[in-house]
Amino acid sequence: MSDEIASAPKGEKLEKALRKLEESRGLLEPGDRYRALVNAVKQAQDLIEMGDRKARFALVIMSVLNAVAVLLVARGGTSLLPTTGLWSLALAAMIAVYVVVTLYFVAQAVSALRPRGVHPPPAHEMPRDVQPGVSMRMLFHADVMARERDEYRALWERLRMDNLTTELADQLYTLSMVNQRKYAALDRLYVGVNLMTALLGLMLATLGLYHLVT
């Protein structure tokens, strides 16, 4: 009996430790869930800003390449550019391909930088009754402007934590879709930068070879 009594506190301590371990591995507390979602949304917004910077940098590179190409064609004249024969046809074909490629990948840059704004939805589509675990659409600017000021303030007074976390989860999903499309356009854009560089290099090499053999 004395052995059982002596071992009882150890069993209780073990049970308490196991319970604490399960709590640390279990469901997030509402406040922790909110903070995790806010941090994830901020990271997604940072990714959008980073993607915009990458797109602008690609446009700078494309501008430099285009300046070289325009200078080559506009200032080259007949002394630099072939005007007849196969050399002229080859160079004209390369210039045409370069122009088409440039236009296409400028469109990709516009796609990467295009703001994904949303117009305010009709007021009758907005949720009005606060229910557990339902997004009340209180945070996004278009949703804010879809309500009257007094109605918006009154909803905040009745809002629950799980309403906010549900909406943040929805926002995170939407931002992730935006990032997926943005970075897919960026991948295509940088393929275009490489292709434009290669085409410009090919034009310069063709001109160099032309002047060597003529």
CSV table of C-alpha atoms in Angstrom, one decimal:
chain,number,residue,atom,x,y,z
A,1,MET,CA,0.0,0.0,0.0
A,2,SER,CA,2.8,2.4,1.0
A,3,ASP,CA,4.4,1.7,-2.4
A,4,GLU,CA,1.2,2.7,-4.2
A,5,ILE,CA,0.9,5.9,-2.2
A,6,ALA,CA,4.5,6.8,-3.0
A,7,SER,CA,4.0,6.2,-6.7
A,8,ALA,CA,0.8,8.1,-6.9
A,9,PRO,CA,2.3,11.6,-7.1
A,10,LYS,CA,4.7,10.4,-9.9
A,11,GLY,CA,1.7,9.1,-11.9
A,12,GLU,CA,-0.1,12.4,-11.5
A,13,LYS,CA,3.0,14.3,-12.5
A,14,LEU,CA,3.4,12.1,-15.6
A,15,GLU,CA,-0.3,12.5,-16.5
A,16,LYS,CA,0.0,16.3,-16.1
A,17,ALA,CA,3.1,16.4,-18.2
A,18,LEU,CA,1.4,14.3,-21.0
A,19,ARG,CA,-1.7,16.5,-20.8
A,20,LYS,CA,0.5,19.7,-21.2
A,21,LEU,CA,2.4,18.1,-24.1
A,22,GLU,CA,-0.9,17.3,-25.9
A,23,GLU,CA,-2.1,20.8,-25.3
A,24,SER,CA,1.1,22.2,-26.8
A,25,ARG,CA,0.6,20.0,-29.9
A,26,GLY,CA,-3.1,20.3,-30.2
A,27,LEU,CA,-5.4,23.0,-31.5
A,28,LEU,CA,-4.3,26.6,-31.6
A,29,GLU,CA,-5.8,29.0,-29.2
A,30,PRO,CA,-7.9,31.7,-30.9
A,31,GLY,CA,-5.3,34.4,-30.2
A,32,ASP,CA,-2.5,32.2,-31.5
A,33,ARG,CA,-4.5,31.3,-34.6
A,34,TYR,CA,-5.2,35.0,-35.3
A,35,ARG,CA,-1.5,36.0,-34.9
A,36,ALA,CA,-0.4,33.1,-37.2
A,37,LEU,CA,-2.9,34.2,-39.9
A,38,VAL,CA,-1.9,37.8,-39.6
A,39,ASN,CA,1.8,36.9,-40.1
A,40,ALA,CA,1.0,34.7,-43.0
A,41,VAL,CA,-1.1,37.4,-44.7
A,42,LYS,CA,1.8,39.9,-44.2
A,43,GLN,CA,4.2,37.4,-45.7
A,44,ALA,CA,1.9,37.0,-48.7
A,45,GLN,CA,1.7,40.7,-49.1
A,46,ASP,CA,5.5,41.0,-48.9
A,47,LEU,CA,5.7,38.4,-51.7
A,48,ILE,CA,3.5,40.5,-53.9
A,49,GLU,CA,5.7,43.6,-53.3
A,50,MET,CA,8.8,41.5,-54.1
A,51,GLY,CA,7.2,40.3,-57.3
A,52,ASP,CA,6.4,43.8,-58.3
A,53,ARG,CA,10.1,44.8,-57.7
A,54,LYS,CA,11.3,41.9,-59.8
A,55,ALA,CA,8.9,42.9,-62.6
A,56,ARG,CA,10.1,46.5,-62.6
A,57,PHE,CA,13.7,45.3,-62.7
A,58,ALA,CA,12.9,43.1,-65.7
A,59,LEU,CA,11.3,46.2,-67.4
A,60,VAL,CA,14.5,48.2,-66.8
A,61,ILE,CA,16.6,45.4,-68.4
A,62,MET,CA,14.2,45.3,-71.4
A,63,SER,CA,14.4,49.1,-71.8
A,64,VAL,CA,18.2,48.9,-72.0
A,65,LEU,CA,18.0,46.1,-74.6
A,66,ASN,CA,15.4,48.0,-76.6
A,67,ALA,CA,17.5,51.2,-76.5
A,68,VAL,CA,20.4,49.3,-77.9
A,69,ALA,CA,18.2,47.7,-80.6
A,70,VAL,CA,16.7,51.1,-81.6
A,71,LEU,CA,20.1,52.8,-81.6
A,72,LEU,CA,21.3,50.0,-83.9
A,73,VAL,CA,18.5,50.3,-86.4
A,74,ALA,CA,18.0,54.1,-86.3
A,75,ARG,CA,21.6,55.2,-86.3
A,76,GLY,CA,23.2,52.3,-88.2
A,77,GLY,CA,22.3,53.5,-91.6
A,78,THR,CA,23.5,51.8,-94.8
A,79,SER,CA,27.1,51.9,-93.7
A,80,LEU,CA,26.3,49.4,-90.9
A,81,LEU,CA,23.1,47.6,-91.9
A,82,PRO,CA,22.8,45.4,-95.0
A,83,THR,CA,20.2,46.6,-97.4
A,84,THR,CA,20.0,43.9,-100.0
A,85,GLY,CA,20.5,40.1,-100.3
A,86,LEU,CA,20.2,37.4,-97.8
A,87,TRP,CA,21.9,39.3,-95.1
A,88,SER,CA,19.2,42.0,-95.3
A,89,LEU,CA,16.4,39.4,-95.2
A,90,ALA,CA,18.0,37.6,-92.2
A,91,LEU,CA,18.4,40.8,-90.2
A,92,ALA,CA,14.9,42.0,-91.0
A,93,ALA,CA,13.5,38.6,-89.9
A,94,MET,CA,15.5,38.8,-86.6
A,95,ILE,CA,14.2,42.4,-86.0
A,96,ALA,CA,10.6,41.3,-86.7
A,97,VAL,CA,11.0,38.4,-84.2
A,98,TYR,CA,12.6,40.7,-81.7
A,99,VAL,CA,9.7,43.2,-81.9
A,100,VAL,CA,7.1,40.4,-81.5
A,101,VAL,CA,8.9,38.9,-78.5
A,102,THR,CA,9.2,42.4,-76.9
A,103,LEU,CA,5.5,43.1,-77.3
A,104,TYR,CA,4.5,39.7,-75.9
A,105,PHE,CA,6.8,39.9,-72.8
A,106,VAL,CA,5.8,43.6,-72.1
A,107,ALA,CA,2.3,42.2,-71.8
A,108,GLN,CA,3.6,39.6,-69.3
A,109,ALA,CA,5.2,42.5,-67.3
A,110,VAL,CA,1.8,44.3,-67.3
A,111,SER,CA,0.2,41.1,-66.1
A,112,ALA,CA,2.7,40.7,-63.3
A,113,LEU,CA,2.2,44.3,-62.2
A,114,ARG,CA,-1.5,44.6,-62.8
A,115,PRO,CA,-3.4,45.5,-59.6
A,116,ARG,CA,-6.0,42.8,-58.7
A,117,GLY,CA,-8.5,45.3,-57.3
A,118,VAL,CA,-12.1,44.2,-56.6
A,119,HIS,CA,-15.1,46.5,-56.9
A,120,PRO,CA,-17.3,46.7,-53.8
A,121,PRO,CA,-20.0,44.0,-53.9
A,122,PRO,CA,-23.7,45.0,-53.7
A,123,ALA,CA,-24.8,45.7,-50.1
A,124,HIS,CA,-27.4,43.0,-50.1
A,125,GLU,CA,-24.7,40.4,-50.7
A,126,MET,CA,-22.9,41.3,-47.5
A,127,PRO,CA,-23.5,39.1,-44.3
A,128,ARG,CA,-25.3,40.9,-41.6
A,129,ASP,CA,-26.0,38.3,-38.8
A,130,VAL,CA,-22.9,37.4,-36.9
A,131,GLN,CA,-22.5,33.6,-36.7
A,132,PRO,CA,-19.7,31.5,-35.2
A,133,GLY,CA,-17.0,30.6,-37.7
A,134,VAL,CA,-18.4,32.7,-40.6
A,135,SER,CA,-16.5,35.4,-42.3
A,136,MET,CA,-18.3,38.7,-41.9
A,137,ARG,CA,-16.1,40.3,-44.6
A,138,MET,CA,-14.9,43.2,-42.4
A,139,LEU,CA,-11.3,43.6,-43.4
A,140,PHE,CA,-11.0,43.9,-47.2
A,141,HIS,CA,-11.3,47.5,-48.5
A,142,ALA,CA,-14.0,46.6,-51.1
A,143,ASP,CA,-16.1,44.9,-48.4
A,144,VAL,CA,-15.6,47.8,-46.0
A,145,MET,CA,-17.0,50.3,-48.6
A,146,ALA,CA,-20.0,48.1,-49.3
A,147,ARG,CA,-21.5,49.0,-46.0
A,148,GLU,CA,-22.7,52.2,-44.4
A,149,ARG,CA,-20.4,53.6,-41.7
A,150,ASP,CA,-22.9,53.1,-38.8
A,151,GLU,CA,-23.6,49.5,-39.9
A,152,TYR,CA,-19.9,48.7,-40.2
A,153,ARG,CA,-19.2,50.1,-36.7
A,154,ALA,CA,-22.1,48.2,-35.2
A,155,LEU,CA,-20.9,44.9,-36.7
A,156,TRP,CA,-17.5,45.4,-35.0
A,157,GLU,CA,-19.2,45.5,-31.6
A,158,ARG,CA,-20.7,42.0,-32.2
A,159,LEU,CA,-17.8,40.4,-34.0
A,160,ARG,CA,-16.2,37.2,-32.8
A,161,MET,CA,-12.6,36.1,-33.0
A,162,ASP,CA,-13.5,33.1,-35.2
A,163,ASN,CA,-15.2,35.5,-37.6
A,164,LEU,CA,-11.8,37.3,-38.0
A,165,THR,CA,-9.7,34.2,-38.3
A,166,THR,CA,-12.1,32.7,-41.0
A,167,GLU,CA,-11.8,35.9,-43.0
A,168,LEU,CA,-8.1,36.1,-42.6
A,169,ALA,CA,-7.9,32.5,-43.9
A,170,ASP,CA,-9.9,33.5,-46.9
A,171,GLN,CA,-7.7,36.5,-47.6
A,172,LEU,CA,-4.6,34.3,-47.3
A,173,TYR,CA,-6.0,31.9,-49.8
A,174,THR,CA,-6.8,34.8,-52.2
A,175,LEU,CA,-3.4,36.4,-51.8
A,176,SER,CA,-1.8,33.0,-52.5
A,177,MET,CA,-3.7,32.7,-55.7
A,178,VAL,CA,-2.5,36.2,-56.7
A,179,ASN,CA,1.1,35.3,-55.9
A,180,GLN,CA,0.8,32.1,-57.9
A,181,ARG,CA,-0.4,34.0,-61.0
A,182,LYS,CA,2.1,36.8,-60.5
A,183,TYR,CA,5.1,34.6,-60.2
A,184,ALA,CA,4.0,32.5,-63.2
A,185,ALA,CA,3.9,35.7,-65.2
A,186,LEU,CA,7.3,36.7,-63.8
A,187,ASP,CA,8.8,33.3,-64.8
A,188,ARG,CA,7.6,34.0,-68.4
A,189,LEU,CA,8.9,37.6,-68.2
A,190,TYR,CA,12.4,36.5,-67.3
A,191,VAL,CA,12.4,33.9,-70.1
A,192,GLY,CA,11.5,36.8,-72.3
A,193,VAL,CA,14.4,38.9,-71.0
A,194,ASN,CA,16.8,36.0,-71.8
A,195,LEU,CA,15.3,35.5,-75.2
A,196,MET,CA,15.5,39.2,-76.1
A,197,THR,CA,19.2,39.2,-74.9
A,198,ALA,CA,19.9,36.2,-77.1
A,199,LEU,CA,18.1,37.8,-80.2
A,200,LEU,CA,20.0,41.1,-79.7
A,201,GLY,CA,23.2,39.2,-79.4
A,202,LEU,CA,22.4,37.2,-82.6
A,203,MET,CA,21.7,40.4,-84.5
A,204,LEU,CA,25.0,41.9,-83.4
A,205,ALA,CA,26.8,38.7,-84.3
A,206,THR,CA,25.1,38.7,-87.7
A,207,LEU,CA,26.2,42.3,-88.3
A,208,GLY,CA,29.7,41.5,-87.3
A,209,LEU,CA,29.9,38.5,-89.6
A,210,TYR,CA,28.4,40.5,-92.4
A,211,HIS,CA,31.1,43.1,-92.1
A,212,LEU,CA,33.8,40.5,-92.0
A,213,VAL,CA,32.8,38.7,-95.2
A,214,THR,CA,31.8,41.8,-97.2
